[in-house]
CSV table of C-alpha atoms and ligand atoms in Angstrom, one decimal:
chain,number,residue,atom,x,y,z
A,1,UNK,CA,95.5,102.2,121.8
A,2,UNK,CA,96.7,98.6,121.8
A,3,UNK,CA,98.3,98.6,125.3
A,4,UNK,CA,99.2,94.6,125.0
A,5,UNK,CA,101.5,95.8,122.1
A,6,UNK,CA,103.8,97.6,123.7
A,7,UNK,CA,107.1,98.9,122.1
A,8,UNK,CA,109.0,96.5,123.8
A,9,UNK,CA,109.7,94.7,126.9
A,10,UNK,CA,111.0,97.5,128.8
A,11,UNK,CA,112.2,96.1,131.4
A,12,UNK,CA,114.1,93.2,130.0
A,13,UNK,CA,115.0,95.3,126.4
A,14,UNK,CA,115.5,98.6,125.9
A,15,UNK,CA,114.9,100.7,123.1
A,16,UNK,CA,118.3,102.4,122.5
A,17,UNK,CA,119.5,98.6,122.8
A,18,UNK,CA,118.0,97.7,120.1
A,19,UNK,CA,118.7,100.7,118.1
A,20,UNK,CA,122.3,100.5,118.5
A,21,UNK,CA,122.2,96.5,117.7
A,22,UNK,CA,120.2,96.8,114.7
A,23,UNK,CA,121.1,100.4,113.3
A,24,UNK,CA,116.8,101.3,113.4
A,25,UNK,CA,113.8,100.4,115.7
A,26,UNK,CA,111.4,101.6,112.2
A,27,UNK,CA,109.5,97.8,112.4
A,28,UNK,CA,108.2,98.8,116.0
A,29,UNK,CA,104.9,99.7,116.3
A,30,UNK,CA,103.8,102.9,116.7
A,31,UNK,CA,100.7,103.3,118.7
A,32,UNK,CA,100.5,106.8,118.6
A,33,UNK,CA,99.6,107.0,115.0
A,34,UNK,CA,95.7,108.0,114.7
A,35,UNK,CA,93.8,107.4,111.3
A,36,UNK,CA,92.5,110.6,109.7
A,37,UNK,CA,88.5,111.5,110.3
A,38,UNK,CA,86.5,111.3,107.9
A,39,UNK,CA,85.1,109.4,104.6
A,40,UNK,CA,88.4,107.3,102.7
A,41,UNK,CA,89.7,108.2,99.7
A,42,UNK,CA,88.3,106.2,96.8
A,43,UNK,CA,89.8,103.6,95.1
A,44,UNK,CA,92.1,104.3,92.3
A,45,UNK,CA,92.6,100.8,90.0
A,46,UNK,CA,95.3,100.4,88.2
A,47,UNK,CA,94.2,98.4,85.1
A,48,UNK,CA,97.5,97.3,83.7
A,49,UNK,CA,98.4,95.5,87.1
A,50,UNK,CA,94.9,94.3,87.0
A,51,UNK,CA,95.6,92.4,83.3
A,52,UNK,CA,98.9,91.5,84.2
A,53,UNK,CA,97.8,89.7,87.5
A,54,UNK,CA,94.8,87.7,85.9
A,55,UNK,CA,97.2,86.7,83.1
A,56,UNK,CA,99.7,85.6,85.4
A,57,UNK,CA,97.0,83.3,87.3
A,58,UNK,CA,95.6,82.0,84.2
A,59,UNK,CA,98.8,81.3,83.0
A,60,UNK,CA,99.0,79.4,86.1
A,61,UNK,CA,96.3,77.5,86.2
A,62,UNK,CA,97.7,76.2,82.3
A,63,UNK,CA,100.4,75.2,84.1
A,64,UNK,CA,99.0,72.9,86.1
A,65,UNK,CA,97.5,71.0,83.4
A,66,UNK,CA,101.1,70.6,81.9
A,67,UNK,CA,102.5,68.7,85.5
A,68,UNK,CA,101.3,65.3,84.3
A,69,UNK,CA,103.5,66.1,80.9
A,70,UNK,CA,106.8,67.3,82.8
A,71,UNK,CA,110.3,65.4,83.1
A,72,UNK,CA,110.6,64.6,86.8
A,73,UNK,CA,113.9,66.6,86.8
A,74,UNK,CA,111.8,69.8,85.6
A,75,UNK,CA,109.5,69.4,88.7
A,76,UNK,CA,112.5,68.6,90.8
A,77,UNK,CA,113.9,71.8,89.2
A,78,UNK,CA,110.7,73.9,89.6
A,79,UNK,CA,111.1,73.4,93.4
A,80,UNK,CA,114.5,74.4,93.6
A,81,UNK,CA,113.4,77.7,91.9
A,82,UNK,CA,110.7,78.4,94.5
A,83,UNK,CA,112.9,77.5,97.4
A,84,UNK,CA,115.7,79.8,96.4
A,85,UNK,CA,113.6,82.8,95.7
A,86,UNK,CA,111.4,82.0,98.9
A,87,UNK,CA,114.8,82.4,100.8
A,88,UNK,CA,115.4,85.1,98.9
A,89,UNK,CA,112.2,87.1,100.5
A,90,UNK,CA,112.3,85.3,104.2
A,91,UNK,CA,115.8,85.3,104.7
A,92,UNK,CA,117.2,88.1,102.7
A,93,UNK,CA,114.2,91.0,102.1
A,94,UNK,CA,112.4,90.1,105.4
A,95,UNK,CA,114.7,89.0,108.1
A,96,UNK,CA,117.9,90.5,107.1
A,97,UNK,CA,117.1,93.5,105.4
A,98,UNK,CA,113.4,94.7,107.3
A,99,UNK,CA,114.1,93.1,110.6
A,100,UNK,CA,118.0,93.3,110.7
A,101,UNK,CA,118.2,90.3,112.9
A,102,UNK,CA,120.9,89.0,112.0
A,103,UNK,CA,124.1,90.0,109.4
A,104,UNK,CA,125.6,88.5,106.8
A,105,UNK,CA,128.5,88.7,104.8
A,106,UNK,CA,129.2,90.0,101.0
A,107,UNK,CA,129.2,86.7,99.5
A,108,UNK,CA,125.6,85.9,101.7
A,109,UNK,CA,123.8,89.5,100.1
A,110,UNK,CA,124.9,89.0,96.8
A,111,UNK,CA,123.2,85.4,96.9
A,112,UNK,CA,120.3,86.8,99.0
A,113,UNK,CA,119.7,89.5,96.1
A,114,UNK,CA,120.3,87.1,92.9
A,115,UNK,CA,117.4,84.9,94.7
A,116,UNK,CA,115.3,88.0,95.5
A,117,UNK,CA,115.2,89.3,91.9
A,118,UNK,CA,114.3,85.6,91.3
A,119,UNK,CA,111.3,86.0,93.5
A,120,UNK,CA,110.2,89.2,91.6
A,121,UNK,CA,108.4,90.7,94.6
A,122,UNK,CA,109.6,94.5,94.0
A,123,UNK,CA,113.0,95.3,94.3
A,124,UNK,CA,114.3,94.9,98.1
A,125,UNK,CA,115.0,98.9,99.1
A,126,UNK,CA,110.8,99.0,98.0
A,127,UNK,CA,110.4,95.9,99.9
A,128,UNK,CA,111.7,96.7,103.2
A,129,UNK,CA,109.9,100.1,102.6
A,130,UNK,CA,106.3,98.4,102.7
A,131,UNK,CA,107.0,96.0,105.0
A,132,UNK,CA,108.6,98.4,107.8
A,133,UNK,CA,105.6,100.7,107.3
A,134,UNK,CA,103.9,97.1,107.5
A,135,UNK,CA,104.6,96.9,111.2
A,136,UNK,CA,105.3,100.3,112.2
A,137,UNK,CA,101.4,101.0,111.5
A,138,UNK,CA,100.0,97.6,111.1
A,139,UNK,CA,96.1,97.4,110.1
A,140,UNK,CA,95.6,100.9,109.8
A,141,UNK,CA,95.6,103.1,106.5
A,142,UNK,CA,99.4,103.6,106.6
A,143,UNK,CA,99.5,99.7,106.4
A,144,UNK,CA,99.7,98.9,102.7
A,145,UNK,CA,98.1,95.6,103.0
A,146,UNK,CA,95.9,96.4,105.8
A,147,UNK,CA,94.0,93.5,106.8
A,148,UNK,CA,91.4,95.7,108.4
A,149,UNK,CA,90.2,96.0,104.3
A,150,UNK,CA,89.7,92.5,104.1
A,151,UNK,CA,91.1,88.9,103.2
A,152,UNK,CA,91.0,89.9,99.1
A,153,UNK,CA,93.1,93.5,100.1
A,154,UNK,CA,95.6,92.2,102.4
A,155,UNK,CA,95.7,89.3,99.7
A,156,UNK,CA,96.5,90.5,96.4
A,157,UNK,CA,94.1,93.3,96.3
A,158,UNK,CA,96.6,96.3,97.7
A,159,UNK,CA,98.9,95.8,94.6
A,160,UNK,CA,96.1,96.4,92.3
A,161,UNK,CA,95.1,100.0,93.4
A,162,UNK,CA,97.0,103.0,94.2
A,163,UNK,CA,98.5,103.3,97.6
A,164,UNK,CA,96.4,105.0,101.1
A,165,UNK,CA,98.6,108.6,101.0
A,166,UNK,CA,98.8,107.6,104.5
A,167,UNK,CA,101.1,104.5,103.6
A,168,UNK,CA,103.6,107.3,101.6
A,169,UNK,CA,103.2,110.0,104.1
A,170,UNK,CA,104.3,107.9,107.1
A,171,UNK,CA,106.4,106.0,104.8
A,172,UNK,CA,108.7,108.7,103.9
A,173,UNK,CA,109.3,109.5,107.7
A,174,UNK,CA,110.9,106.3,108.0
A,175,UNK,CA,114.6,105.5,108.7
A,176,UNK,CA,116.1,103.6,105.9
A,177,UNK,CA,119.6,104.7,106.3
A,178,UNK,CA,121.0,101.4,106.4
A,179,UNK,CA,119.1,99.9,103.3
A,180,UNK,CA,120.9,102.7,101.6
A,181,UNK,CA,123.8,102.1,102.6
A,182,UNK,CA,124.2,98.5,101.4
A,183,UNK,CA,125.4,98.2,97.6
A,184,UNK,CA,124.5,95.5,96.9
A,185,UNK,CA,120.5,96.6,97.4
A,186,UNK,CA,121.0,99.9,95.8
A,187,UNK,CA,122.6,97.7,92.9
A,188,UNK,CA,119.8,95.8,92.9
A,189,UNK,CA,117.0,98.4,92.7
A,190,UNK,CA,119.2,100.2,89.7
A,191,UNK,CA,119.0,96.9,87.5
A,192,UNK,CA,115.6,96.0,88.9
A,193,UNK,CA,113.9,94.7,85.9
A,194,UNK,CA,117.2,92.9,83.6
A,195,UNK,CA,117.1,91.3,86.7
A,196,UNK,CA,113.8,89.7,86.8
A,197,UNK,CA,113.9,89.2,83.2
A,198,UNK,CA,116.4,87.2,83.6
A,199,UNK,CA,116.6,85.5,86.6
A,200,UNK,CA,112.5,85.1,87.2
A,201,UNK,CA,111.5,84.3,84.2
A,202,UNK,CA,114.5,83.7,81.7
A,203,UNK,CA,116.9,80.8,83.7
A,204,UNK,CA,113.9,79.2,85.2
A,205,UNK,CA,112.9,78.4,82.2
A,206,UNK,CA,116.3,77.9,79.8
A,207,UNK,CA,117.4,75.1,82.4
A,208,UNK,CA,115.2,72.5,81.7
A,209,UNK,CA,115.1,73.2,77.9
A,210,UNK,CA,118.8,72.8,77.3
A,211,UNK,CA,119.8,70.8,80.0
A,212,UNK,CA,117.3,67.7,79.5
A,213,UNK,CA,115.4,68.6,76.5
A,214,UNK,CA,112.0,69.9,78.3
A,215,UNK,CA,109.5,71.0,75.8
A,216,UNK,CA,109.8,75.0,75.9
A,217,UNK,CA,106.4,75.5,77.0
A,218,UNK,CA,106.9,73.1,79.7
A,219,UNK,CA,109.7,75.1,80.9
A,220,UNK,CA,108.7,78.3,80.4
A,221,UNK,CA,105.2,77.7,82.3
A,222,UNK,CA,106.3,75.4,85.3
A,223,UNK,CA,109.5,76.5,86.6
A,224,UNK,CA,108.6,80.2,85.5
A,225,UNK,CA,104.7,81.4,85.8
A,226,UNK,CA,103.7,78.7,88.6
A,227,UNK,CA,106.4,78.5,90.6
A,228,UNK,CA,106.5,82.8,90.5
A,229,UNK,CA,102.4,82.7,91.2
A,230,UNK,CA,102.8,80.2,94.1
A,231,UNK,CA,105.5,82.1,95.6
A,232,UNK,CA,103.5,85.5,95.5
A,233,UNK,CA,100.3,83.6,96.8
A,234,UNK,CA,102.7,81.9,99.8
A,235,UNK,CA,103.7,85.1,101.0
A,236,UNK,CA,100.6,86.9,100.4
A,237,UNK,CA,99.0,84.7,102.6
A,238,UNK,CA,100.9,86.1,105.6
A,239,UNK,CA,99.1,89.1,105.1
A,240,UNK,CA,95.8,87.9,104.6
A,241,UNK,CA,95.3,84.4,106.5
A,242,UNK,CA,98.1,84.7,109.0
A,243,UNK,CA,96.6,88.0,110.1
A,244,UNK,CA,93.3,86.5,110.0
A,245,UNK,CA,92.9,82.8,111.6
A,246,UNK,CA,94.8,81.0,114.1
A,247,UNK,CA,95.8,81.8,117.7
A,248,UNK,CA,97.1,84.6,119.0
A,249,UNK,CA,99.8,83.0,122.5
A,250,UNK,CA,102.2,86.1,122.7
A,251,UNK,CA,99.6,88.8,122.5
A,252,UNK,CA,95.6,88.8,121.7
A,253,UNK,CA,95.5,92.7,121.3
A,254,UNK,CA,97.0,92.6,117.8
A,255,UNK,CA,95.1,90.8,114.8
A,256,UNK,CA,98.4,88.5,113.6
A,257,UNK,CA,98.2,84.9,114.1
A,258,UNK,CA,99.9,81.7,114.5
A,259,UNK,CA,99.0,79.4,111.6
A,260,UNK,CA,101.6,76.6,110.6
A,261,UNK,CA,99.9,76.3,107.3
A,262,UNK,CA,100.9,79.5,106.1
A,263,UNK,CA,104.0,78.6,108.0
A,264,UNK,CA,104.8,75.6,105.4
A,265,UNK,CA,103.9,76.5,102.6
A,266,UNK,CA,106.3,80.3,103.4
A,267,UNK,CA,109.3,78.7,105.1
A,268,UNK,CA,108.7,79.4,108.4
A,269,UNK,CA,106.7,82.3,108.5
A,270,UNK,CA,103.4,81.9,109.2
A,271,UNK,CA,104.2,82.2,112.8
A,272,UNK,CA,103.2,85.7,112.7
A,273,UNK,CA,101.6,86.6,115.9
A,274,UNK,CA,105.0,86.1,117.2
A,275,UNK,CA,106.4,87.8,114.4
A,276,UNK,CA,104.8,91.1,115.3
A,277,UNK,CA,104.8,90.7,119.0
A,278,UNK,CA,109.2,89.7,118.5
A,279,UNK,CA,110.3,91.4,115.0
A,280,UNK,CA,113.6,91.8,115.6
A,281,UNK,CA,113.8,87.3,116.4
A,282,UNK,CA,115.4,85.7,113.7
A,283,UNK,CA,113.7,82.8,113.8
A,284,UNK,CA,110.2,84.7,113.3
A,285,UNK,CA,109.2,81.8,116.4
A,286,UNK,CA,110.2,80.5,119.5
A,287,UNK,CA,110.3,76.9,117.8
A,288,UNK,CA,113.6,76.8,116.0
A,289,UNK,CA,113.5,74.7,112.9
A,290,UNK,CA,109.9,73.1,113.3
A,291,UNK,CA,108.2,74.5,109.8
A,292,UNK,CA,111.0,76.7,109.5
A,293,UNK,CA,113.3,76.2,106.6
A,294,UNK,CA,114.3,79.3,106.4
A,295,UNK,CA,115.9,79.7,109.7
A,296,UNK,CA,117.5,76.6,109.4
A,297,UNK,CA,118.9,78.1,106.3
A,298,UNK,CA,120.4,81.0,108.5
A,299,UNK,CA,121.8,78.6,111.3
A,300,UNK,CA,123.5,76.9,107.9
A,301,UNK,CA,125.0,80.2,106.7
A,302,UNK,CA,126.4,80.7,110.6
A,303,UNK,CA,127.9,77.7,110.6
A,304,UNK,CA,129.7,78.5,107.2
A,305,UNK,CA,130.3,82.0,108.8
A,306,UNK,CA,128.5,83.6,106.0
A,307,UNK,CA,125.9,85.2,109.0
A,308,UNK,CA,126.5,85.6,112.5
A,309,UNK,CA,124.6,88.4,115.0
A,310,UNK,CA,121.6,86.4,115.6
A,311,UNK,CA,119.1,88.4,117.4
A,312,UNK,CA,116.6,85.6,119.8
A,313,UNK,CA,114.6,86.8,122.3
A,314,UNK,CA,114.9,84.6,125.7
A,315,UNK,CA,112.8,81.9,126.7
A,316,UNK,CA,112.1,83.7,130.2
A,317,UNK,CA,110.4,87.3,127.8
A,318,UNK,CA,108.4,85.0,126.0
A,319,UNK,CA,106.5,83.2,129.1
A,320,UNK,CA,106.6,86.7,130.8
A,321,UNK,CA,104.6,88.2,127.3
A,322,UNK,CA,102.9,85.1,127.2
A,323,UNK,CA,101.2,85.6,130.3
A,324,UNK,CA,100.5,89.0,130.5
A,325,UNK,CA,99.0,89.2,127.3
A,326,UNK,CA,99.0,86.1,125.5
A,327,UNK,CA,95.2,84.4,124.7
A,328,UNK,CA,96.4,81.6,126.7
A,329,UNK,CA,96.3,79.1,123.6
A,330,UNK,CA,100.0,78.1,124.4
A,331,UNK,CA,98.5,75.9,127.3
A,332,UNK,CA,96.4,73.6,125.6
A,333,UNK,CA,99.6,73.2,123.2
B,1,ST9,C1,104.6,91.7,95.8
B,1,ST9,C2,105.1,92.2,97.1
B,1,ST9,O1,104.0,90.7,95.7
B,1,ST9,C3,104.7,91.2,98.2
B,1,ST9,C4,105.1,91.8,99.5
B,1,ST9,C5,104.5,91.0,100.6
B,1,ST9,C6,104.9,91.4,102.0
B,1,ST9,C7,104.7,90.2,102.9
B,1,ST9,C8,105.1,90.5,104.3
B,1,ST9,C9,104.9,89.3,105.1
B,1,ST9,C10,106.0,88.8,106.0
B,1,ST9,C11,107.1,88.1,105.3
B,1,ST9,C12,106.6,86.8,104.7
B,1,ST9,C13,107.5,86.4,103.6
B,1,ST9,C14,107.0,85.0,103.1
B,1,ST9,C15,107.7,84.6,101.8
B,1,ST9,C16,107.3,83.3,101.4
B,1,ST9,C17,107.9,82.9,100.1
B,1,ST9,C18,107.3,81.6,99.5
B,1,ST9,N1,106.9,104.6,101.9
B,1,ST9,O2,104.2,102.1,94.9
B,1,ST9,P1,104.0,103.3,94.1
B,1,ST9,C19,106.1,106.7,97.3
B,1,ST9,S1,105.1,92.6,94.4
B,1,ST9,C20,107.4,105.8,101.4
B,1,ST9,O3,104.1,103.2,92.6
B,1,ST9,P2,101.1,103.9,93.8
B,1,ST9,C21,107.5,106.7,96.7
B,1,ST9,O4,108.0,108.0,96.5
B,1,ST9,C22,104.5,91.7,93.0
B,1,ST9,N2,107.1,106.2,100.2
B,1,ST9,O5,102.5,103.9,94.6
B,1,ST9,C23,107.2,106.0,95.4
B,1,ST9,O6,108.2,106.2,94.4
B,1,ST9,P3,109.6,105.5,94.4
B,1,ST9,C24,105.0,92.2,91.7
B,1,ST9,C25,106.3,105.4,99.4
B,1,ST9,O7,101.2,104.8,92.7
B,1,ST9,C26,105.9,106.6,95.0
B,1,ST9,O8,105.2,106.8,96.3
B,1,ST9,N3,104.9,93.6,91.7
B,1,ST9,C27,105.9,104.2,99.9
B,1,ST9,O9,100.1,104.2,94.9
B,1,ST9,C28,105.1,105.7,94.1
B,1,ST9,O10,105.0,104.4,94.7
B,1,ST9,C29,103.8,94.3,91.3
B,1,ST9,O11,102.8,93.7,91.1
B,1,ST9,C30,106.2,103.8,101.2
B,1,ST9,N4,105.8,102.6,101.7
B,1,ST9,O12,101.0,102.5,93.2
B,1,ST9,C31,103.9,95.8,91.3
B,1,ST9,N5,105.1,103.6,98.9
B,1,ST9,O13,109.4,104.0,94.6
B,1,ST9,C32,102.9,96.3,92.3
B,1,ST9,C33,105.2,104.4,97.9
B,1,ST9,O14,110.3,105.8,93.1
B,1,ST9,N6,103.1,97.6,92.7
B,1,ST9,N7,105.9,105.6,98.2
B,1,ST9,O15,110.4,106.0,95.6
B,1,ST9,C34,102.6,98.7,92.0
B,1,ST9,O16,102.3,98.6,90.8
B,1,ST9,C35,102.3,100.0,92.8
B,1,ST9,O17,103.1,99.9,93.9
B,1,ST9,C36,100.8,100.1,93.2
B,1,ST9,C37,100.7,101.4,94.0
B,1,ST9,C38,99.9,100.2,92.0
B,1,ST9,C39,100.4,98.9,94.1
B,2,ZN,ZN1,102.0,91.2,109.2
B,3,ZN,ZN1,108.1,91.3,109.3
């Protein structure tokens, strides 16, 4: 077992705390969990996700020739796209609806979920579903992007193969009682796909088109297919470079990783050694707004009183995790 991982800082948190706080503890890890003997199943491709994945990166690449063609406002315009359906998987699928660390109003989910079918990223009750199982088992076969099977797996290759029965088993065991209960997600999931239509790939690209003349394929292939394919690649590399290189302050017996590259191009989180050590935190780091848009986005939605309940854990657990089982990277800065 991973002793450094422990459930929690027992003496400072308790479990039934957190439970009561945040209506599930299903993103803890689990280190009882043991990986079945024996040879792995093989790998099952699934061909159509295969063509539809290279398609969408070629179509990407195109794009890129087109940036030297496009109206500065369509640029401008692309970026707005992939910060709003960024937000819509940090703030919304991830920290609020995984993590629960924090709560936010109506008005707050409904935006949350209109940017999250933006993002295209599976709907967020099948989000939260992964991701829990994510940390509950992390880099073992019930992990669906373990990153024990390598940078290309934990990448892009997990979506392009049928799932460990582990990840399903262990997955169905999970509480996600409160993801059910929230209408707005179960709306979501029952309109899944009018929804990306139309909000990933439809308004990104009518915009520029109607509003200041962009050519059609300009618009369809910059705001649309690059800014969805960087936005997939940014979060994908949380699971394979963030759990891969950088340091490892809060605990060195778990493979996530601090890396503020990741961390930039994600909206804060990239910070993901801390992220497993402290799910439940917010801010996904002890460093507030420093590479991290997104919680500065959620201290915004406080201050309009959209969100409140943030969840931080205290200066005084970090050092105390630090130094029991930290790498001791935070000295040197
Ligand atoms: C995408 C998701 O890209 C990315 C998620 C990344 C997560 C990142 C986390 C990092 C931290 C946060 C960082 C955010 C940074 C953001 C920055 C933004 C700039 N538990 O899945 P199926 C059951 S999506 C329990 O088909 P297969 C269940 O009954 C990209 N049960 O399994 C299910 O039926 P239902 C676009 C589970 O056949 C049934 O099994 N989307 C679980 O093995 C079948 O499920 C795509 O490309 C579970 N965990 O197929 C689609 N899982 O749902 C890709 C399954 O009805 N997906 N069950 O209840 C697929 O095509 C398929 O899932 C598959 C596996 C082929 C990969
Ligand atoms: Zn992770
Ligand atoms: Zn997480």
């Amino acid at each position: 077992t991973r002793n450094g991982n422990t459930v929690m800082e027992k003496d400072l948190l308790n479990h039934e705390d957190l439970a009561g706080d945040r209506g599930m503890v299903d993103d803890i890890f689990d280190e009882t969990y043991q990986e079945k003997e024996g040879p792995k199943p093989p790998l099952r491709y699934v061909w159509r996700n295969i063509i539809l994945m290279s398609l969408l990166h070629l179509g990407a690449l195109f794009a890129l020739t087109l940036i030297p063609s496009a109206k500065i406002q369509t640029l401008a315009w692309a970026l707005l796209c992939f910060v709003v359906s960024a937000l819509g998987i940090t703030a919304g699928s991830h920290r609020l609806w995984s993590h629960r660390s924090y709560k936010a109003t109506l008005p707050l989910r409904i935006f949350l979920t209109i940017a999250n079918s933006m993002a295209f990223q599976n709907d967020i009750y099948e989000w939260v579903r992964d991701h829990r199982v994510h940390h509950k088992f992390s880099e073992t076969d019930a992990d669906p992007h373990n990153a024990m099977r390598g940078f290309f797996f934990s990448h892009i290759g997990w979506l392009l193969v049928r799932k460990h029965p582990d990840v399903i088993e262990k997955g169905q065991k999970l509480d996600l009682s409160d993801i059910k209960a929230d209408k707005v997600v179960m709306f979501q999931r029952r309109y899944y796909k009018p929804s990306v239509v139309l909000l990933c790939f439809t308004l990104p690209a009518v915009v520029p088109w109607y509003f200041w003349d962009e050519s059609i394929i300009i618009s369809f292939f910059i705001p649309a297919i690059l800014r969805y394919t960087l936005g997939l690649n940014a979060t994908w590399l949380v699971n394979s470079a963030a759990h891969m290189f950088g340091n490892r302050p809060y605990d060195q017996n778990i493979n996530p990783r601090e890396n503020p590259l990741v961390s930039l191009g994600a909206l804060g989180e990239g910070f993901h050694n801390y992220h497993h050590t402290f799910p439940y935190d917010y801010s996904t780091s002890e460093f507030g707004w420093r590479f991290n848009l997104t919680t500065a986005f959620i201290d915004l939605m406080c201050l309009l009183g959209l969100a409140s309940d943030r969840k931080k854990v205290s200066k005084e657990v970090i050092l105390a995790r630090k130094m029991r089982t930290g790498d001791g990277s935070h000295k040197s800065g």
